[in-house]
XYZ file of C-alpha atoms in Angstrom:
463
model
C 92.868 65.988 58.775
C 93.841 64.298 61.829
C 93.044 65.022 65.651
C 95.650 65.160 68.033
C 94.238 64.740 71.801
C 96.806 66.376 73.783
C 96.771 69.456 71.320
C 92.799 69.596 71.655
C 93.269 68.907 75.394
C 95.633 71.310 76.043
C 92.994 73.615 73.490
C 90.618 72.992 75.817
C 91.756 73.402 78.961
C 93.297 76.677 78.351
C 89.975 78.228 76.945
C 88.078 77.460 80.356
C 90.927 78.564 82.463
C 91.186 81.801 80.052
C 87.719 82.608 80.835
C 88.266 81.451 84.753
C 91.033 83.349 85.841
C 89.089 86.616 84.523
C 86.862 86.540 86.919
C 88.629 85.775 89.966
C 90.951 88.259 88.544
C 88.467 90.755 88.749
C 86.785 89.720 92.013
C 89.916 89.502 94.436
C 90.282 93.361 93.570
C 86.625 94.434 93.471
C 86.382 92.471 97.287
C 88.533 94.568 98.506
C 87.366 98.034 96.820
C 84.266 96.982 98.238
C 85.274 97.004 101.848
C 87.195 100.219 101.345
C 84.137 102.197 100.179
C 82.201 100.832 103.181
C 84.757 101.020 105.516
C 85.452 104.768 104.426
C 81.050 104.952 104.689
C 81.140 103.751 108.057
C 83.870 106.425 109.124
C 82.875 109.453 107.321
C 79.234 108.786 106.720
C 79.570 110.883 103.303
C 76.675 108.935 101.024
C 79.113 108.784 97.931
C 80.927 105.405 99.462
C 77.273 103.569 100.491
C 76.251 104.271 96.609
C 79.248 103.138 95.258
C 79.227 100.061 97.394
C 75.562 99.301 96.162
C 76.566 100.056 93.007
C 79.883 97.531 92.733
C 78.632 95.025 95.239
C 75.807 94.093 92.254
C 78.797 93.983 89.920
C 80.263 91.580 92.259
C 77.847 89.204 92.784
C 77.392 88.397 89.058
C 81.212 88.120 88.545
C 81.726 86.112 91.237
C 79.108 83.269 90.252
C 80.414 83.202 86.671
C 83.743 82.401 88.149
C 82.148 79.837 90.423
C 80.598 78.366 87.458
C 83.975 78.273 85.240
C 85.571 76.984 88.162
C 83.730 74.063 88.954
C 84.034 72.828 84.842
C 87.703 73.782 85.011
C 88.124 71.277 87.978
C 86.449 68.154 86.068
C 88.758 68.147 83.298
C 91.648 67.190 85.540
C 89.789 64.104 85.616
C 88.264 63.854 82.106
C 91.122 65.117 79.754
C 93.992 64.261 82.590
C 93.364 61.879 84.797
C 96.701 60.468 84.401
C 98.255 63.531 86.186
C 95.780 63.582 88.665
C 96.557 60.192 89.914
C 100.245 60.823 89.589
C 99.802 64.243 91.559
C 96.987 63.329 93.503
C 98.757 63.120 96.991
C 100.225 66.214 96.630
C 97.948 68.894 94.755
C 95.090 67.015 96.065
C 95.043 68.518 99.532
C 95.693 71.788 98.241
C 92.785 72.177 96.496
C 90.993 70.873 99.584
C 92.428 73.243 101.594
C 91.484 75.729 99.302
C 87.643 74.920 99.371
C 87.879 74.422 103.328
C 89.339 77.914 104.172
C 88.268 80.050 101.046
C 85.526 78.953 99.008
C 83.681 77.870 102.466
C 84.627 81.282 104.140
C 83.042 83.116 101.227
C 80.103 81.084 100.802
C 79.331 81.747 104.646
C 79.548 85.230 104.453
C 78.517 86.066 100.964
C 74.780 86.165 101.620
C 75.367 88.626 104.178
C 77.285 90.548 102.196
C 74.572 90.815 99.774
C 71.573 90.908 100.670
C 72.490 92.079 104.704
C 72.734 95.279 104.335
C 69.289 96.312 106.409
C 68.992 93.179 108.319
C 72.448 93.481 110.352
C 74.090 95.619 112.148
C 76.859 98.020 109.873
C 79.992 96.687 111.638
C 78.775 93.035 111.633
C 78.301 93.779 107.359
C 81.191 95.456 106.857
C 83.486 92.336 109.225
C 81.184 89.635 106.066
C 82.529 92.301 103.288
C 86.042 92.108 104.957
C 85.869 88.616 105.059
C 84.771 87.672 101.498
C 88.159 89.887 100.449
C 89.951 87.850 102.798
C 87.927 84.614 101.231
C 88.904 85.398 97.714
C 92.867 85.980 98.333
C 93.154 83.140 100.281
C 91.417 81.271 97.663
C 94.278 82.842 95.171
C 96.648 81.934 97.837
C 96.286 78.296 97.678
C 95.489 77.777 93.964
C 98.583 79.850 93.091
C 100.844 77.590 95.885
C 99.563 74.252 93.887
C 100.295 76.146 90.305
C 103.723 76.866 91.381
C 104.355 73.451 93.095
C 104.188 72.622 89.038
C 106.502 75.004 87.895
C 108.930 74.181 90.993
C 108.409 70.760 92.855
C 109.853 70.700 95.706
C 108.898 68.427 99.303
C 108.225 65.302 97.534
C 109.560 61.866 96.783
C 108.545 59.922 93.492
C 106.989 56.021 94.072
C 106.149 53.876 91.577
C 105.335 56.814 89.501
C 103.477 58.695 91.966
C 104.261 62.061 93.514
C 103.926 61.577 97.585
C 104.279 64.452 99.691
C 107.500 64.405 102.187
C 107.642 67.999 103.950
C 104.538 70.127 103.760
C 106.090 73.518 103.756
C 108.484 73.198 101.310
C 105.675 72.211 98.865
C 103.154 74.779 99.815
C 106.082 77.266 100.237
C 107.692 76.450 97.125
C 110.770 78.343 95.128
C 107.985 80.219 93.003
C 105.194 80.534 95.036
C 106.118 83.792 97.082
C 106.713 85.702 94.091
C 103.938 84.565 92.119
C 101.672 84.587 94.248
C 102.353 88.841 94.827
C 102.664 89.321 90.902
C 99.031 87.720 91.116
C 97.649 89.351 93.690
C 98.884 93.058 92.430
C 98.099 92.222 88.666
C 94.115 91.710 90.189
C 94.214 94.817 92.242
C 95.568 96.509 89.024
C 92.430 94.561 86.631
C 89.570 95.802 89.045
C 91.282 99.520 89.498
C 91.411 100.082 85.687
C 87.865 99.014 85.275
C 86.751 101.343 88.162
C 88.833 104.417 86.403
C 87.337 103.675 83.252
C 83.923 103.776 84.517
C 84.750 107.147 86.671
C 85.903 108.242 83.037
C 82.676 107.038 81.265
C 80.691 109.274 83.602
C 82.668 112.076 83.377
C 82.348 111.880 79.296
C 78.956 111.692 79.848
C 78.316 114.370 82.175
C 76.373 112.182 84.402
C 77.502 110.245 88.504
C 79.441 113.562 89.024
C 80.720 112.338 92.692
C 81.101 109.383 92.423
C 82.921 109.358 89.298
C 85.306 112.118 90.923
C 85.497 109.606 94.004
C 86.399 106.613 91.358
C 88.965 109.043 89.476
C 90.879 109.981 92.546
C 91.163 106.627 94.269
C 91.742 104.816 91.310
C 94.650 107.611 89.952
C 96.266 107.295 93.407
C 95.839 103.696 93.807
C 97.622 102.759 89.952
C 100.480 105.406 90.500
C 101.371 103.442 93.638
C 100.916 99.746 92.739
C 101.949 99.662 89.319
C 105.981 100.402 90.267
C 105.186 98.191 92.763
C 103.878 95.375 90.187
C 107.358 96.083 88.042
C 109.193 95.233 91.193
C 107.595 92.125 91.540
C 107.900 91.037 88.096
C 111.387 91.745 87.741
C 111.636 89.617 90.966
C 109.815 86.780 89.506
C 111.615 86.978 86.201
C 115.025 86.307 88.145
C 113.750 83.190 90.466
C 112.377 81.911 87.038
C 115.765 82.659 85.293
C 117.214 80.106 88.189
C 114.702 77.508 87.746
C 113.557 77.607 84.161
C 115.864 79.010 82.098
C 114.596 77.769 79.040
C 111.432 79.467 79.549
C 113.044 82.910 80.432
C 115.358 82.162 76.548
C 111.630 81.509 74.782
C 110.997 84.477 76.118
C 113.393 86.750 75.089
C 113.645 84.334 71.793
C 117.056 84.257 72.750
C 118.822 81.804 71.006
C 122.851 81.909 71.401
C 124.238 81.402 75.137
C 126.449 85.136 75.171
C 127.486 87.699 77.595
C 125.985 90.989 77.147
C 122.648 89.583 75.719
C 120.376 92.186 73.856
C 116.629 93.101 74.436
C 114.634 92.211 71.421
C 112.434 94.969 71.070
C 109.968 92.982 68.611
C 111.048 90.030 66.359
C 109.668 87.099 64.527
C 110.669 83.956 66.015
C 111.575 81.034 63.706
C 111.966 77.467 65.424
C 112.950 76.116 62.781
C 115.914 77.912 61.854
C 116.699 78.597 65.343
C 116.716 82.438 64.483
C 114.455 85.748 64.397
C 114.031 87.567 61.728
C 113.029 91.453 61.813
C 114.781 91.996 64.715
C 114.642 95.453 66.287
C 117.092 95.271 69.681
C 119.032 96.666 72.679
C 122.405 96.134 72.599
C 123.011 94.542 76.884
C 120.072 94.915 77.694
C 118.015 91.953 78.216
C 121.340 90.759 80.289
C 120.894 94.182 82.406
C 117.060 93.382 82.969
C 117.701 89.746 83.842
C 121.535 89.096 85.745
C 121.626 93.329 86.765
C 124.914 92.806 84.795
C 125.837 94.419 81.867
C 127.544 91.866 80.324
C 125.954 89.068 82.277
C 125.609 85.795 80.518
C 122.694 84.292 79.344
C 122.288 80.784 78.706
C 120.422 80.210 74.387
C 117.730 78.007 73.710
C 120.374 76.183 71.219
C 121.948 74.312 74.777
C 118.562 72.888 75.692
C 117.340 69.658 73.344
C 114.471 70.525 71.086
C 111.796 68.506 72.754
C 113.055 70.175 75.734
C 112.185 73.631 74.529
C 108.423 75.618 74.921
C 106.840 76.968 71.649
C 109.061 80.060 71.219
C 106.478 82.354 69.383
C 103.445 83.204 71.496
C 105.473 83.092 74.831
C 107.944 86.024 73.314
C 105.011 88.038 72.096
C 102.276 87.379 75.064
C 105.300 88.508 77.483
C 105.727 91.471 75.291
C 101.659 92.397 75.585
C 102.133 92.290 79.173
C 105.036 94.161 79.810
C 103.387 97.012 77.309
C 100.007 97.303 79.277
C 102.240 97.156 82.275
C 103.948 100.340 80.922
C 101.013 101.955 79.405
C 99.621 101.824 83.213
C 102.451 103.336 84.224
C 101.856 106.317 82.428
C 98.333 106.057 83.285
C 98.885 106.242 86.535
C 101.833 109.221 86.275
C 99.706 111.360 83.734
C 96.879 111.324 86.430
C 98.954 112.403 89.211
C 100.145 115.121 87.017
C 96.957 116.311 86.139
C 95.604 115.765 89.687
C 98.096 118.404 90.656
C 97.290 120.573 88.052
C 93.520 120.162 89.157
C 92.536 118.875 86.060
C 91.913 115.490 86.670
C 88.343 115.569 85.958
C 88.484 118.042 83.329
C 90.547 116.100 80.821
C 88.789 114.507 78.392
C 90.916 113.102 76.428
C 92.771 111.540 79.459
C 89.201 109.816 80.372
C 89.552 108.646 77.002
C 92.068 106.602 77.846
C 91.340 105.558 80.780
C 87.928 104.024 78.963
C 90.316 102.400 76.031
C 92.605 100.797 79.067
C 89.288 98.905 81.048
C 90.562 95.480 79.165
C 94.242 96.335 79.811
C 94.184 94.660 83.095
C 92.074 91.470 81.858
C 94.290 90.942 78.729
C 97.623 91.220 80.268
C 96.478 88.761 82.995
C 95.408 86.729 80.153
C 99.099 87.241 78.602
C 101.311 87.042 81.736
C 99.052 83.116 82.288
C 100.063 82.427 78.353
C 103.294 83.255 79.254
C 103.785 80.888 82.220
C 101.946 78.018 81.249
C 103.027 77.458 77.461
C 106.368 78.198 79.022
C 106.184 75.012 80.912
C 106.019 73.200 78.198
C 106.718 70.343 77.167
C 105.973 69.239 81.069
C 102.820 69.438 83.406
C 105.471 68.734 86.177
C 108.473 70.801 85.279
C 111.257 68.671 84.359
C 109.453 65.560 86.030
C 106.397 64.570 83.866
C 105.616 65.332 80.423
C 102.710 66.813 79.108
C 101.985 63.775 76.999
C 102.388 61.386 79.616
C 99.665 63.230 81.575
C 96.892 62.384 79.181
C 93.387 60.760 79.297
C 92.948 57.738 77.284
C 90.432 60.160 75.503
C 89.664 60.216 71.729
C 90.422 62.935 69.422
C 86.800 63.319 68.346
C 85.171 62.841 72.493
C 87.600 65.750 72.565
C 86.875 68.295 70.150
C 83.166 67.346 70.538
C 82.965 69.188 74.281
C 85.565 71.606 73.380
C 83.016 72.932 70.894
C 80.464 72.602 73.416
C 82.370 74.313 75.682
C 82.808 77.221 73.218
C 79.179 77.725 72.334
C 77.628 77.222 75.861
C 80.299 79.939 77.066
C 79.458 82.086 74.859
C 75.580 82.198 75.722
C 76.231 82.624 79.678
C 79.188 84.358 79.971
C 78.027 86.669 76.961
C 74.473 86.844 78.953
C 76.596 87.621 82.721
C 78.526 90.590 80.652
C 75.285 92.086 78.915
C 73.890 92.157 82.320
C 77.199 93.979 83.692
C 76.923 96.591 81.031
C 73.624 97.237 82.146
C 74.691 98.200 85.498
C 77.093 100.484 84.225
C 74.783 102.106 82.230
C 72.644 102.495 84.839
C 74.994 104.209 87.296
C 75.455 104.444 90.974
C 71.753 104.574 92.559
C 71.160 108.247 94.544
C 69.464 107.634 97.593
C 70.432 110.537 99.711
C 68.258 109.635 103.104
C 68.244 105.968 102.859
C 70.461 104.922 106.268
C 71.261 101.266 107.297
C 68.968 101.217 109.825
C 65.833 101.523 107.502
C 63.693 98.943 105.684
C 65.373 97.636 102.673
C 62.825 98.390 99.425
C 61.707 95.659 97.498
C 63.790 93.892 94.685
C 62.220 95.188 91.306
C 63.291 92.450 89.411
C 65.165 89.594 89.731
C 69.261 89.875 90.129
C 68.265 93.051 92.224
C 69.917 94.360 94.780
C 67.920 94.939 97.881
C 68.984 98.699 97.930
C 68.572 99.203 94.820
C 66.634 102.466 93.536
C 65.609 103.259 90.113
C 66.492 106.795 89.896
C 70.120 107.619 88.131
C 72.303 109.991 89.288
């Protein structure tokens, strides 16, 4: 059997940016979490936030060097697997990434270790400005990785050279026709990732019986927090899904594995896609609907995937179901979020079981539909790195098949160890609960680290 190098280069690169964009996924919300439970500690000096902070900050700090890690090997293979798109886009998404490193990565590196380990060696509101700043650190790290994704998906500020992309008005690339709206569906979809994993861990406890405040502090916040962002997070998709109706419209027809340009387009509740024959097959639909979602028209028009060429069009399949796997989760938040504010007001929000049930099966929701919604966008690009400008195959490495498949199997095995070893260690923490150290003030001697990983504060007594 033969090896195709783009196929195991495009293979490749989407299994370390899969595991990548979990992590800062998770970290950009958990940042932020973190400087609301100190924040709320410094202000109403109620022990329950200074335990949870110990208790997440640990969490933290071993997410955010795996995605250090998986960022710094997702970086080389622009030059390894496609080093002819990084010469071609070089001027422009060069400086991007710099300016990402220069006002992020270096504003979180310089406060991290205070953040960490500063706890009893600074003053609280010199702390809590580091833990405000490493949230600020990690979404303006999204900011400008998101701004040089989109300049991808929509080029714009640029003039073509001898092949070569060369930047021509600054904002208009940074601020290009995607970015804004992308960049919020981001943002939102990581605020919604790290809020689902705190409610299913304030759900764990409860099952067990065990972290009785802080697992009602994690319920409440978490409840309130999902019921509010999640319409908020529909908004913003069905904002993004209109700018990408005007830009891509071939992606938004994979999607909806909408073949025929008509008026009064239905929804395809679930289908199976064939290519081949330009048709689904098991369709289950709503009649308008899909033109009501994307124009706000009933019988607006929607443009088939028949009009575009065939080597113009993505790979129909996986984008129509990954888009349907996010918009589900996105729903079953919804009522996530509803059901909890209507058991809140019953005052049974930590007396349900069965609700903490499923708050414990959704901790992945948030992880998997980032993982779908990033399916969706990127295969949707296809066949083009730059959209409509520069072709996927054109992009390559003069790298062989076998070079290829030899690291992405590499890649696969020595990911499995650490990232597998960073999770174990996670689990742990969990298991361990929130430390209960009712005297301890910030002002005292920090204990010694038991072990190493620890956490300066850390106690071995469960709550």
């Amino acid at each position: 059997m033969s090896l195709d190098p783009e196929i195991l280069s495009r293979v490749q690169f989407a299994f370390v940016v899969s595991f990548h964009i979990l992590f800062p996924a998770f970290t950009i919300g958990l940042a932020s979490w973190l400087a609301m439970c100190e924040g709320l500690y410094l202000w109403t000096r109620r022990d329950v936030y200074r335990r949870l902070y110990h208790f997440w900050v640990k969490i933290f700090a071993v997410s955010f060097g795996m995605g250090v890690v998986s960022g710094i090997v997702m970086s080389f293979q622009f030059g390894t697997n496609w080093s002819r798109f990084a010469e071609a886009t070089a001027p422009v998404l060069g400086p991007l990434f710099t300016y990402e490193v220069l006002t992020a990565f270096f504003l979180e590196a310089t406060f991290l270790g205070i953040m960490l380990f500063g706890w009893n060696k600074v003053g609280p509101k010199l702390h809590f400005i580091a833990t405000v700043t490493v949230g600020l650190g990690t979404t303006l790290s999204a900011f400008w990785i998101l701004s040089a994704n989109s300049w991808m998906h929509t080029p714009a500020g640029f003039e073509i050279r001898d092949g070569v992309f060369y930047p021509v008005d600054w904002w208009k690339i940074v601020f290009n026709p995607s970015f804004p709206y992308r960049l919020v569906h981001m943002v939102l979809a990581a605020y919604l990732t790290t809020a689902f994993v705190i409610l299913a861990v304030g759900a764990w406890y409860r099952l067990k019986g065990t972290a009785h405040e802080s697992a009602r502090v994690m319920l409440t916040m978490g409840v309130g927090f999902v019921s509010i962002v999640t319409p908020l997070q529909i908004l913003a998709g069905d904002l993004h899904g209109l700018k990408t109706l005007e830009y891509q419209p071939a992606k938004i027809a994979a999607m909806e594995a909408h073949w025929e340009t008509e008026r009064g387009a239905a929804l395809a509740l679930f289908a199976w896609p064939d290519a081949e024959a330009e048709t689904n097959h098991y369709e289950i639909a709503l009649p308008n609907v899909a033109s009501l979602i994307l124009t706000h028209e009933w019988n607006g028009e929607l443009t088939g995937l028949k009009d575009f060429p065939r080597d113009e069009r993505p790979p129909v399949a996986p984008i129509f179901f990954s888009f349907r796997i996010m918009v589900g989760l996105g729903l079953l938040m919804l009522v996530a979020g509803v059901t909890g504010l209507w058991l809140a007001f019953r005052r049974r929000l930590y007396d349900s079981p069965r609700y903490h049930r499923f708050l414990v099966a959704m901790a992945p929701s948030g992880f998997v539909a980032v993982l779908a919604g990033w399916i969706t966008t990127e295969i949707g690009r296809q066949p083009y790195t730059v959209y409509g400008l520069m072709r996927t195959s054109d992009s390559l490495s003069p790298v062989a098949a076998p070079s290829v498949a030899a690291t992405l199997v590499t890649f696969v095995v020595v990911y499995g160890i650490v990232f597998g070893a960073g999770l174990y260690y996670i689990l742990r923490i969990i298991r361990t609960g929130p430390e209960r150290r009712p005297d301890v003030t910030q002002s005292e001697t920090p204990a010694t680290p038991a072990r190493p990983l620890a956490y300066p504060d850390e106690s071995t007594s469960e709550t």
